[in-house]
CSV table of C-alpha atoms in Angstrom, one decimal:
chain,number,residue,atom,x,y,z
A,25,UNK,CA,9.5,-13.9,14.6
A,26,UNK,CA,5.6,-12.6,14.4
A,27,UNK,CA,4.9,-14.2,10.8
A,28,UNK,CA,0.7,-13.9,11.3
A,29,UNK,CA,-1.9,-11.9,13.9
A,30,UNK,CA,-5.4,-12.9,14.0
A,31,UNK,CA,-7.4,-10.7,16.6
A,32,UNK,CA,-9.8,-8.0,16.6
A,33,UNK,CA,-9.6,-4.7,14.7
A,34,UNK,CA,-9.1,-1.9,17.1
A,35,UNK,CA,-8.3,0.8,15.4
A,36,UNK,CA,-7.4,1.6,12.3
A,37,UNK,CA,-6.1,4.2,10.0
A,38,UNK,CA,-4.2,4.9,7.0
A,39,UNK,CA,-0.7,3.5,7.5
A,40,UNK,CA,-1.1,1.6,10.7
A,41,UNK,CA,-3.5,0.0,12.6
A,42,UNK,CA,-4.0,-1.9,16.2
A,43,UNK,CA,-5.2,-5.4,16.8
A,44,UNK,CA,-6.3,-7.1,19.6
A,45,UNK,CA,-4.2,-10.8,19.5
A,46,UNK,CA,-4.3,-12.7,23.1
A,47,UNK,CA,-5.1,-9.5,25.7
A,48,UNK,CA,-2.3,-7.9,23.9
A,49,UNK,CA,-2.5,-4.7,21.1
A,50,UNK,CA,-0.4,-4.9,18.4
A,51,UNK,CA,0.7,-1.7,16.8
A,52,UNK,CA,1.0,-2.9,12.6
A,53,UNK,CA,2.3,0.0,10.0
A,54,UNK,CA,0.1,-1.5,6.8
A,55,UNK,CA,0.4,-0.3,3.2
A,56,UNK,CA,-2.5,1.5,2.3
A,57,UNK,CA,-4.0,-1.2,0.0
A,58,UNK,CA,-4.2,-3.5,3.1
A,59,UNK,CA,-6.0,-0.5,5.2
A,60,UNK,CA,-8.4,-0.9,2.6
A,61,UNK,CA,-8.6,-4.5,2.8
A,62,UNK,CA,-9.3,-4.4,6.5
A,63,UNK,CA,-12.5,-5.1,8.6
A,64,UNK,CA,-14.7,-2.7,10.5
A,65,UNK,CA,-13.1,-2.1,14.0
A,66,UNK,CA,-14.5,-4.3,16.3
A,67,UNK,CA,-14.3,-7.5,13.8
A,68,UNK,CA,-11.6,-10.3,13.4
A,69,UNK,CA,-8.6,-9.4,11.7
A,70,UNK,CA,-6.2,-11.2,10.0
A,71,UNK,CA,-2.4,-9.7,9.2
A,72,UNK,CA,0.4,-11.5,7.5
A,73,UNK,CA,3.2,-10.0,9.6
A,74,UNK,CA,7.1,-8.8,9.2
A,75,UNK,CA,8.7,-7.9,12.5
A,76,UNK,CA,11.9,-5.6,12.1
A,77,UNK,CA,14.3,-5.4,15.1
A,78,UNK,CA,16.7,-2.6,15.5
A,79,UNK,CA,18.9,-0.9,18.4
A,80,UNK,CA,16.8,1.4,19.2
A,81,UNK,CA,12.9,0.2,18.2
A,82,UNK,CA,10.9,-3.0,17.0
A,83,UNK,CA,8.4,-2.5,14.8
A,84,UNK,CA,5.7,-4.8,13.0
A,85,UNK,CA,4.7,-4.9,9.3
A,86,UNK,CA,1.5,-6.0,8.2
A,87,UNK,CA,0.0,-7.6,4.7
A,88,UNK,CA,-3.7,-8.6,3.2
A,89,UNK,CA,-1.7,-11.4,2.0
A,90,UNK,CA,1.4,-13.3,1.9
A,91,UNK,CA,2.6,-12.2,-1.5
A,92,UNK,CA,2.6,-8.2,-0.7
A,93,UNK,CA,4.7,-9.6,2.1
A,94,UNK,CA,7.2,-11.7,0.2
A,95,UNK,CA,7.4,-8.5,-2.4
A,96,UNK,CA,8.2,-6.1,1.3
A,97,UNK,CA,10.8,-8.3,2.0
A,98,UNK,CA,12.5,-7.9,-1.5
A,99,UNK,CA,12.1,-4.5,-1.6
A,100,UNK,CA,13.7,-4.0,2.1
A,101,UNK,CA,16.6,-5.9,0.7
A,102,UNK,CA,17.2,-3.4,-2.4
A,103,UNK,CA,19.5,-1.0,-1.5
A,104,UNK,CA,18.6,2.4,-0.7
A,105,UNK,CA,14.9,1.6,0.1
A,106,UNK,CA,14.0,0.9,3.9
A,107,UNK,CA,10.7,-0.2,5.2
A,108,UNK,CA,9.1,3.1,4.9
A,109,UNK,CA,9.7,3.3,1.3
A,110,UNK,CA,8.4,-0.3,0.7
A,111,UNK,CA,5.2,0.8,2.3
A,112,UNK,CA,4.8,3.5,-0.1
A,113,UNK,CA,5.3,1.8,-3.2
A,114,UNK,CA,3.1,-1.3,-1.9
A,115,UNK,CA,0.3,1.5,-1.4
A,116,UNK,CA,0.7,3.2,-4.8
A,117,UNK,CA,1.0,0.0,-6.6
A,118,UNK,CA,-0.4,-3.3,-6.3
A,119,UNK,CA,1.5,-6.5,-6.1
A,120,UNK,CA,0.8,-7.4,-9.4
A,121,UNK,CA,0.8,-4.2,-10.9
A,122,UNK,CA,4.3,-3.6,-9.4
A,123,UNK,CA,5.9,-7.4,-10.8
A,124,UNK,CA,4.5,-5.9,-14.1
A,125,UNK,CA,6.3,-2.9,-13.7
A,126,UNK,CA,9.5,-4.3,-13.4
A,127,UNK,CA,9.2,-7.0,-16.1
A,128,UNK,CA,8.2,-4.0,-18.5
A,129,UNK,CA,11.1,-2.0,-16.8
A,130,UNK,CA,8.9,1.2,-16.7
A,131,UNK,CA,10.4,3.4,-14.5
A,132,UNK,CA,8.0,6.4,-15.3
A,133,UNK,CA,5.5,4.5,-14.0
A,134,UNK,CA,7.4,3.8,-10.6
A,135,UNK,CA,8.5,7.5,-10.0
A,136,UNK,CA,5.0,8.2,-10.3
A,137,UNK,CA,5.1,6.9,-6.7
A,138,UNK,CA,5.4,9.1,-3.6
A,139,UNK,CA,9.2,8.8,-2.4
A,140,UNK,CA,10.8,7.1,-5.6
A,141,UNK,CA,12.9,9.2,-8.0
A,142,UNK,CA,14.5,7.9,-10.8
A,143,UNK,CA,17.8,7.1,-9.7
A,144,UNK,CA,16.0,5.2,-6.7
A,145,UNK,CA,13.6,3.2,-9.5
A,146,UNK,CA,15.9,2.8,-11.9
A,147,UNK,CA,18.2,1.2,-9.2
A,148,UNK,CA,15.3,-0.8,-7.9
A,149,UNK,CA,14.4,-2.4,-11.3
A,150,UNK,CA,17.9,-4.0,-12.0
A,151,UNK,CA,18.3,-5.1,-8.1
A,152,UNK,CA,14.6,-6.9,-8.0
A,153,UNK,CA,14.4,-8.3,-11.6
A,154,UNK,CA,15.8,-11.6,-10.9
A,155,UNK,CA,14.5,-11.8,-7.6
A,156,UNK,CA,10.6,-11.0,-8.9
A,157,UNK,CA,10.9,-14.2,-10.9
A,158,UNK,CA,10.8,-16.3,-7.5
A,159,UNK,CA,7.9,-14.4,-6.4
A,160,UNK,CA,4.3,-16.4,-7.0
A,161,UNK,CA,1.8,-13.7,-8.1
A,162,UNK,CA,-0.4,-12.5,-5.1
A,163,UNK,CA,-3.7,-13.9,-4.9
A,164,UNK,CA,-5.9,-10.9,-6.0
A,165,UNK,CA,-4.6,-11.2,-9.3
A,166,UNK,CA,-5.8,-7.3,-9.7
A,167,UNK,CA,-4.5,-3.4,-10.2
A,168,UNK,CA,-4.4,-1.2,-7.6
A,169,UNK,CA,-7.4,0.9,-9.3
A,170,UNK,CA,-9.4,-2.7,-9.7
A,171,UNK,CA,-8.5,-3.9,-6.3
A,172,UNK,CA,-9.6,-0.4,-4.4
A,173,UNK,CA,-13.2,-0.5,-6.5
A,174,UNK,CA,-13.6,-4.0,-5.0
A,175,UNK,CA,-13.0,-3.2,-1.5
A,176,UNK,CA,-16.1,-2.6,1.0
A,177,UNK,CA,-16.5,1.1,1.2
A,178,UNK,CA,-15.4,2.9,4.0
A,179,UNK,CA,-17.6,4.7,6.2
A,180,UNK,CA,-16.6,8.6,6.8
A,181,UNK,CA,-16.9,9.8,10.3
A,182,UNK,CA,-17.0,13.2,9.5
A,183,UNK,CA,-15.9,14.4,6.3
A,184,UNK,CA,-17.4,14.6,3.1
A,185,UNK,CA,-16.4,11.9,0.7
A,186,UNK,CA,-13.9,14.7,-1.5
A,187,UNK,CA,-12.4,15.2,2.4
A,188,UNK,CA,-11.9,11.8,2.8
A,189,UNK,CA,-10.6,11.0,-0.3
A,190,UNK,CA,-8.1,13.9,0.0
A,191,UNK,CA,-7.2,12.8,3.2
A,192,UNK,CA,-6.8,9.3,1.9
A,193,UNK,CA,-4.2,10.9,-1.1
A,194,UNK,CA,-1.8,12.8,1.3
A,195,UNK,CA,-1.7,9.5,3.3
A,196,UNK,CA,0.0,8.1,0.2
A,197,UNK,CA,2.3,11.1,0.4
A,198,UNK,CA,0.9,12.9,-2.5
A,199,UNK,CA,1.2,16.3,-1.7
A,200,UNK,CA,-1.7,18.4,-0.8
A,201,UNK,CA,-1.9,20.6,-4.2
A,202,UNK,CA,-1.6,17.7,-6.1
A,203,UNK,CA,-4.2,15.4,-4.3
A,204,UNK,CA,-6.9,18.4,-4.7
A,205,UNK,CA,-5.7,19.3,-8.5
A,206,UNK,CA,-6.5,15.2,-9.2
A,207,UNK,CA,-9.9,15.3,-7.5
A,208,UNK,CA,-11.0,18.1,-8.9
A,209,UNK,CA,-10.4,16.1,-12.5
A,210,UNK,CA,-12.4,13.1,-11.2
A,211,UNK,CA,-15.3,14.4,-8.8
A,212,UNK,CA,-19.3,14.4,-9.8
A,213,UNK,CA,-22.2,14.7,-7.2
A,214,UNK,CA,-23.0,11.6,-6.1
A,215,UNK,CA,-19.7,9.9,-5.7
A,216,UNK,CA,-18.3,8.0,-2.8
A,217,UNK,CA,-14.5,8.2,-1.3
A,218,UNK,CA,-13.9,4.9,-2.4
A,219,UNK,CA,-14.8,5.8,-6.2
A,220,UNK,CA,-13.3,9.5,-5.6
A,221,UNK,CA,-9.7,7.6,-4.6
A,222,UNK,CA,-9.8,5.3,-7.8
A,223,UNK,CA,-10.2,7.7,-10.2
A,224,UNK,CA,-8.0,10.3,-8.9
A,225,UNK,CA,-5.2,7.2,-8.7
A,226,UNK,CA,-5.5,6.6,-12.2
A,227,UNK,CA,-5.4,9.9,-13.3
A,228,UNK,CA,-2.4,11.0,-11.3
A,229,UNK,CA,-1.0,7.1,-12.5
A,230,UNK,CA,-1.5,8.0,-16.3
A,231,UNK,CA,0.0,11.1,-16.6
């Protein structure tokens, strides 16, 4: 089992990245609150890893921390939600914000995620309550809209900050309409993707 990578950053993007470990690349699907969490290419790296072996593939999971790890790992275990899934609703809601979530049993707030419907969250919050419980809190102690206004900005190659940030939204599987409808709310002159992807969050999040 792969439980932890330390190498350098590659490449990186939203949902996966590759790093450098040992003279070998690692391909690592990340939730998107780790992409944000991660270094400029060419800098050490560090991944708390979940490696998951079928018939026909293996493929590597990667966490800022060990909490958002432990919290995959319960999730995978919940019927009906597979790794893909898990990714999504560890990118549209923070560790913290998601333990919350369930102890408050709110499922508008998790169908408000990419992927989850209400059956799917209402299952979800009976299967993981008890489970939660054994779960420390994850060390950044933050909401997803804190956590992304603390992170390092990231540099556009290309686009304009709104492009970025749009790009940024569908990556989270919120469809294209949507993601431009909930910028368009938020944007002023003058802002960066980082801020642009915060507020549109917690506008679509508060609805």
């Amino acid at each position: 089992m792969i439980g932890r990578i330390r190498g350098i950053l590659i490449e990186k993007q939203p949902g996966d990245a590759l790093i450098e470990a040992g003279g070998v690349g690692y391909e690592v699907d990340i939730p998107y609150t780790t992409f944000f969490r991660l270094p400029d290419t060419g800098q050490e790296a560090v991944l708390y890893t979940h490696l998951a072996v079928r018939e026909d593939a293996q493929q590597l999971y990667g966490f800022a921390n060990k909490g958002e790890r432990e919290l995959f790992r319960l999730l995978i275990r919940t019927s009906g939600v597979g790794p893909k899934l898990a990714l999504a609703i560890l990118s549209g809601l923070e560790a913290d914000a998601f333990i919350r979530v369930v102890e408050d049993n709110d499922v508008a707030a998790l169908v408000k995620v990419p992927g989850v419907g209400k059956k799917t969250a209402e299952r979800l919050l009976i299967e993981v309550r008890d489970r939660i419980r054994q779960l420390e809190k994850s060390p950044t102690g933050t909401t997803r809209e804190e956590a992304v206004s603390e992170l390092p900005g990231i540099e556009p190659v290309s686009a304009s900050p709104r492009e970025e940030a749009e790009a940024a939204l569908i990556a989270l599987g919120y469809r294209p309409q949507e993601a431009g409808r909930a910028l368009q709310a938020v944007a002023e002159d003058g802002m960066t993707s980082q801020e642009l992807i915060r507020l549109a969050l917690k506008n679509m999040m508060n609805r």
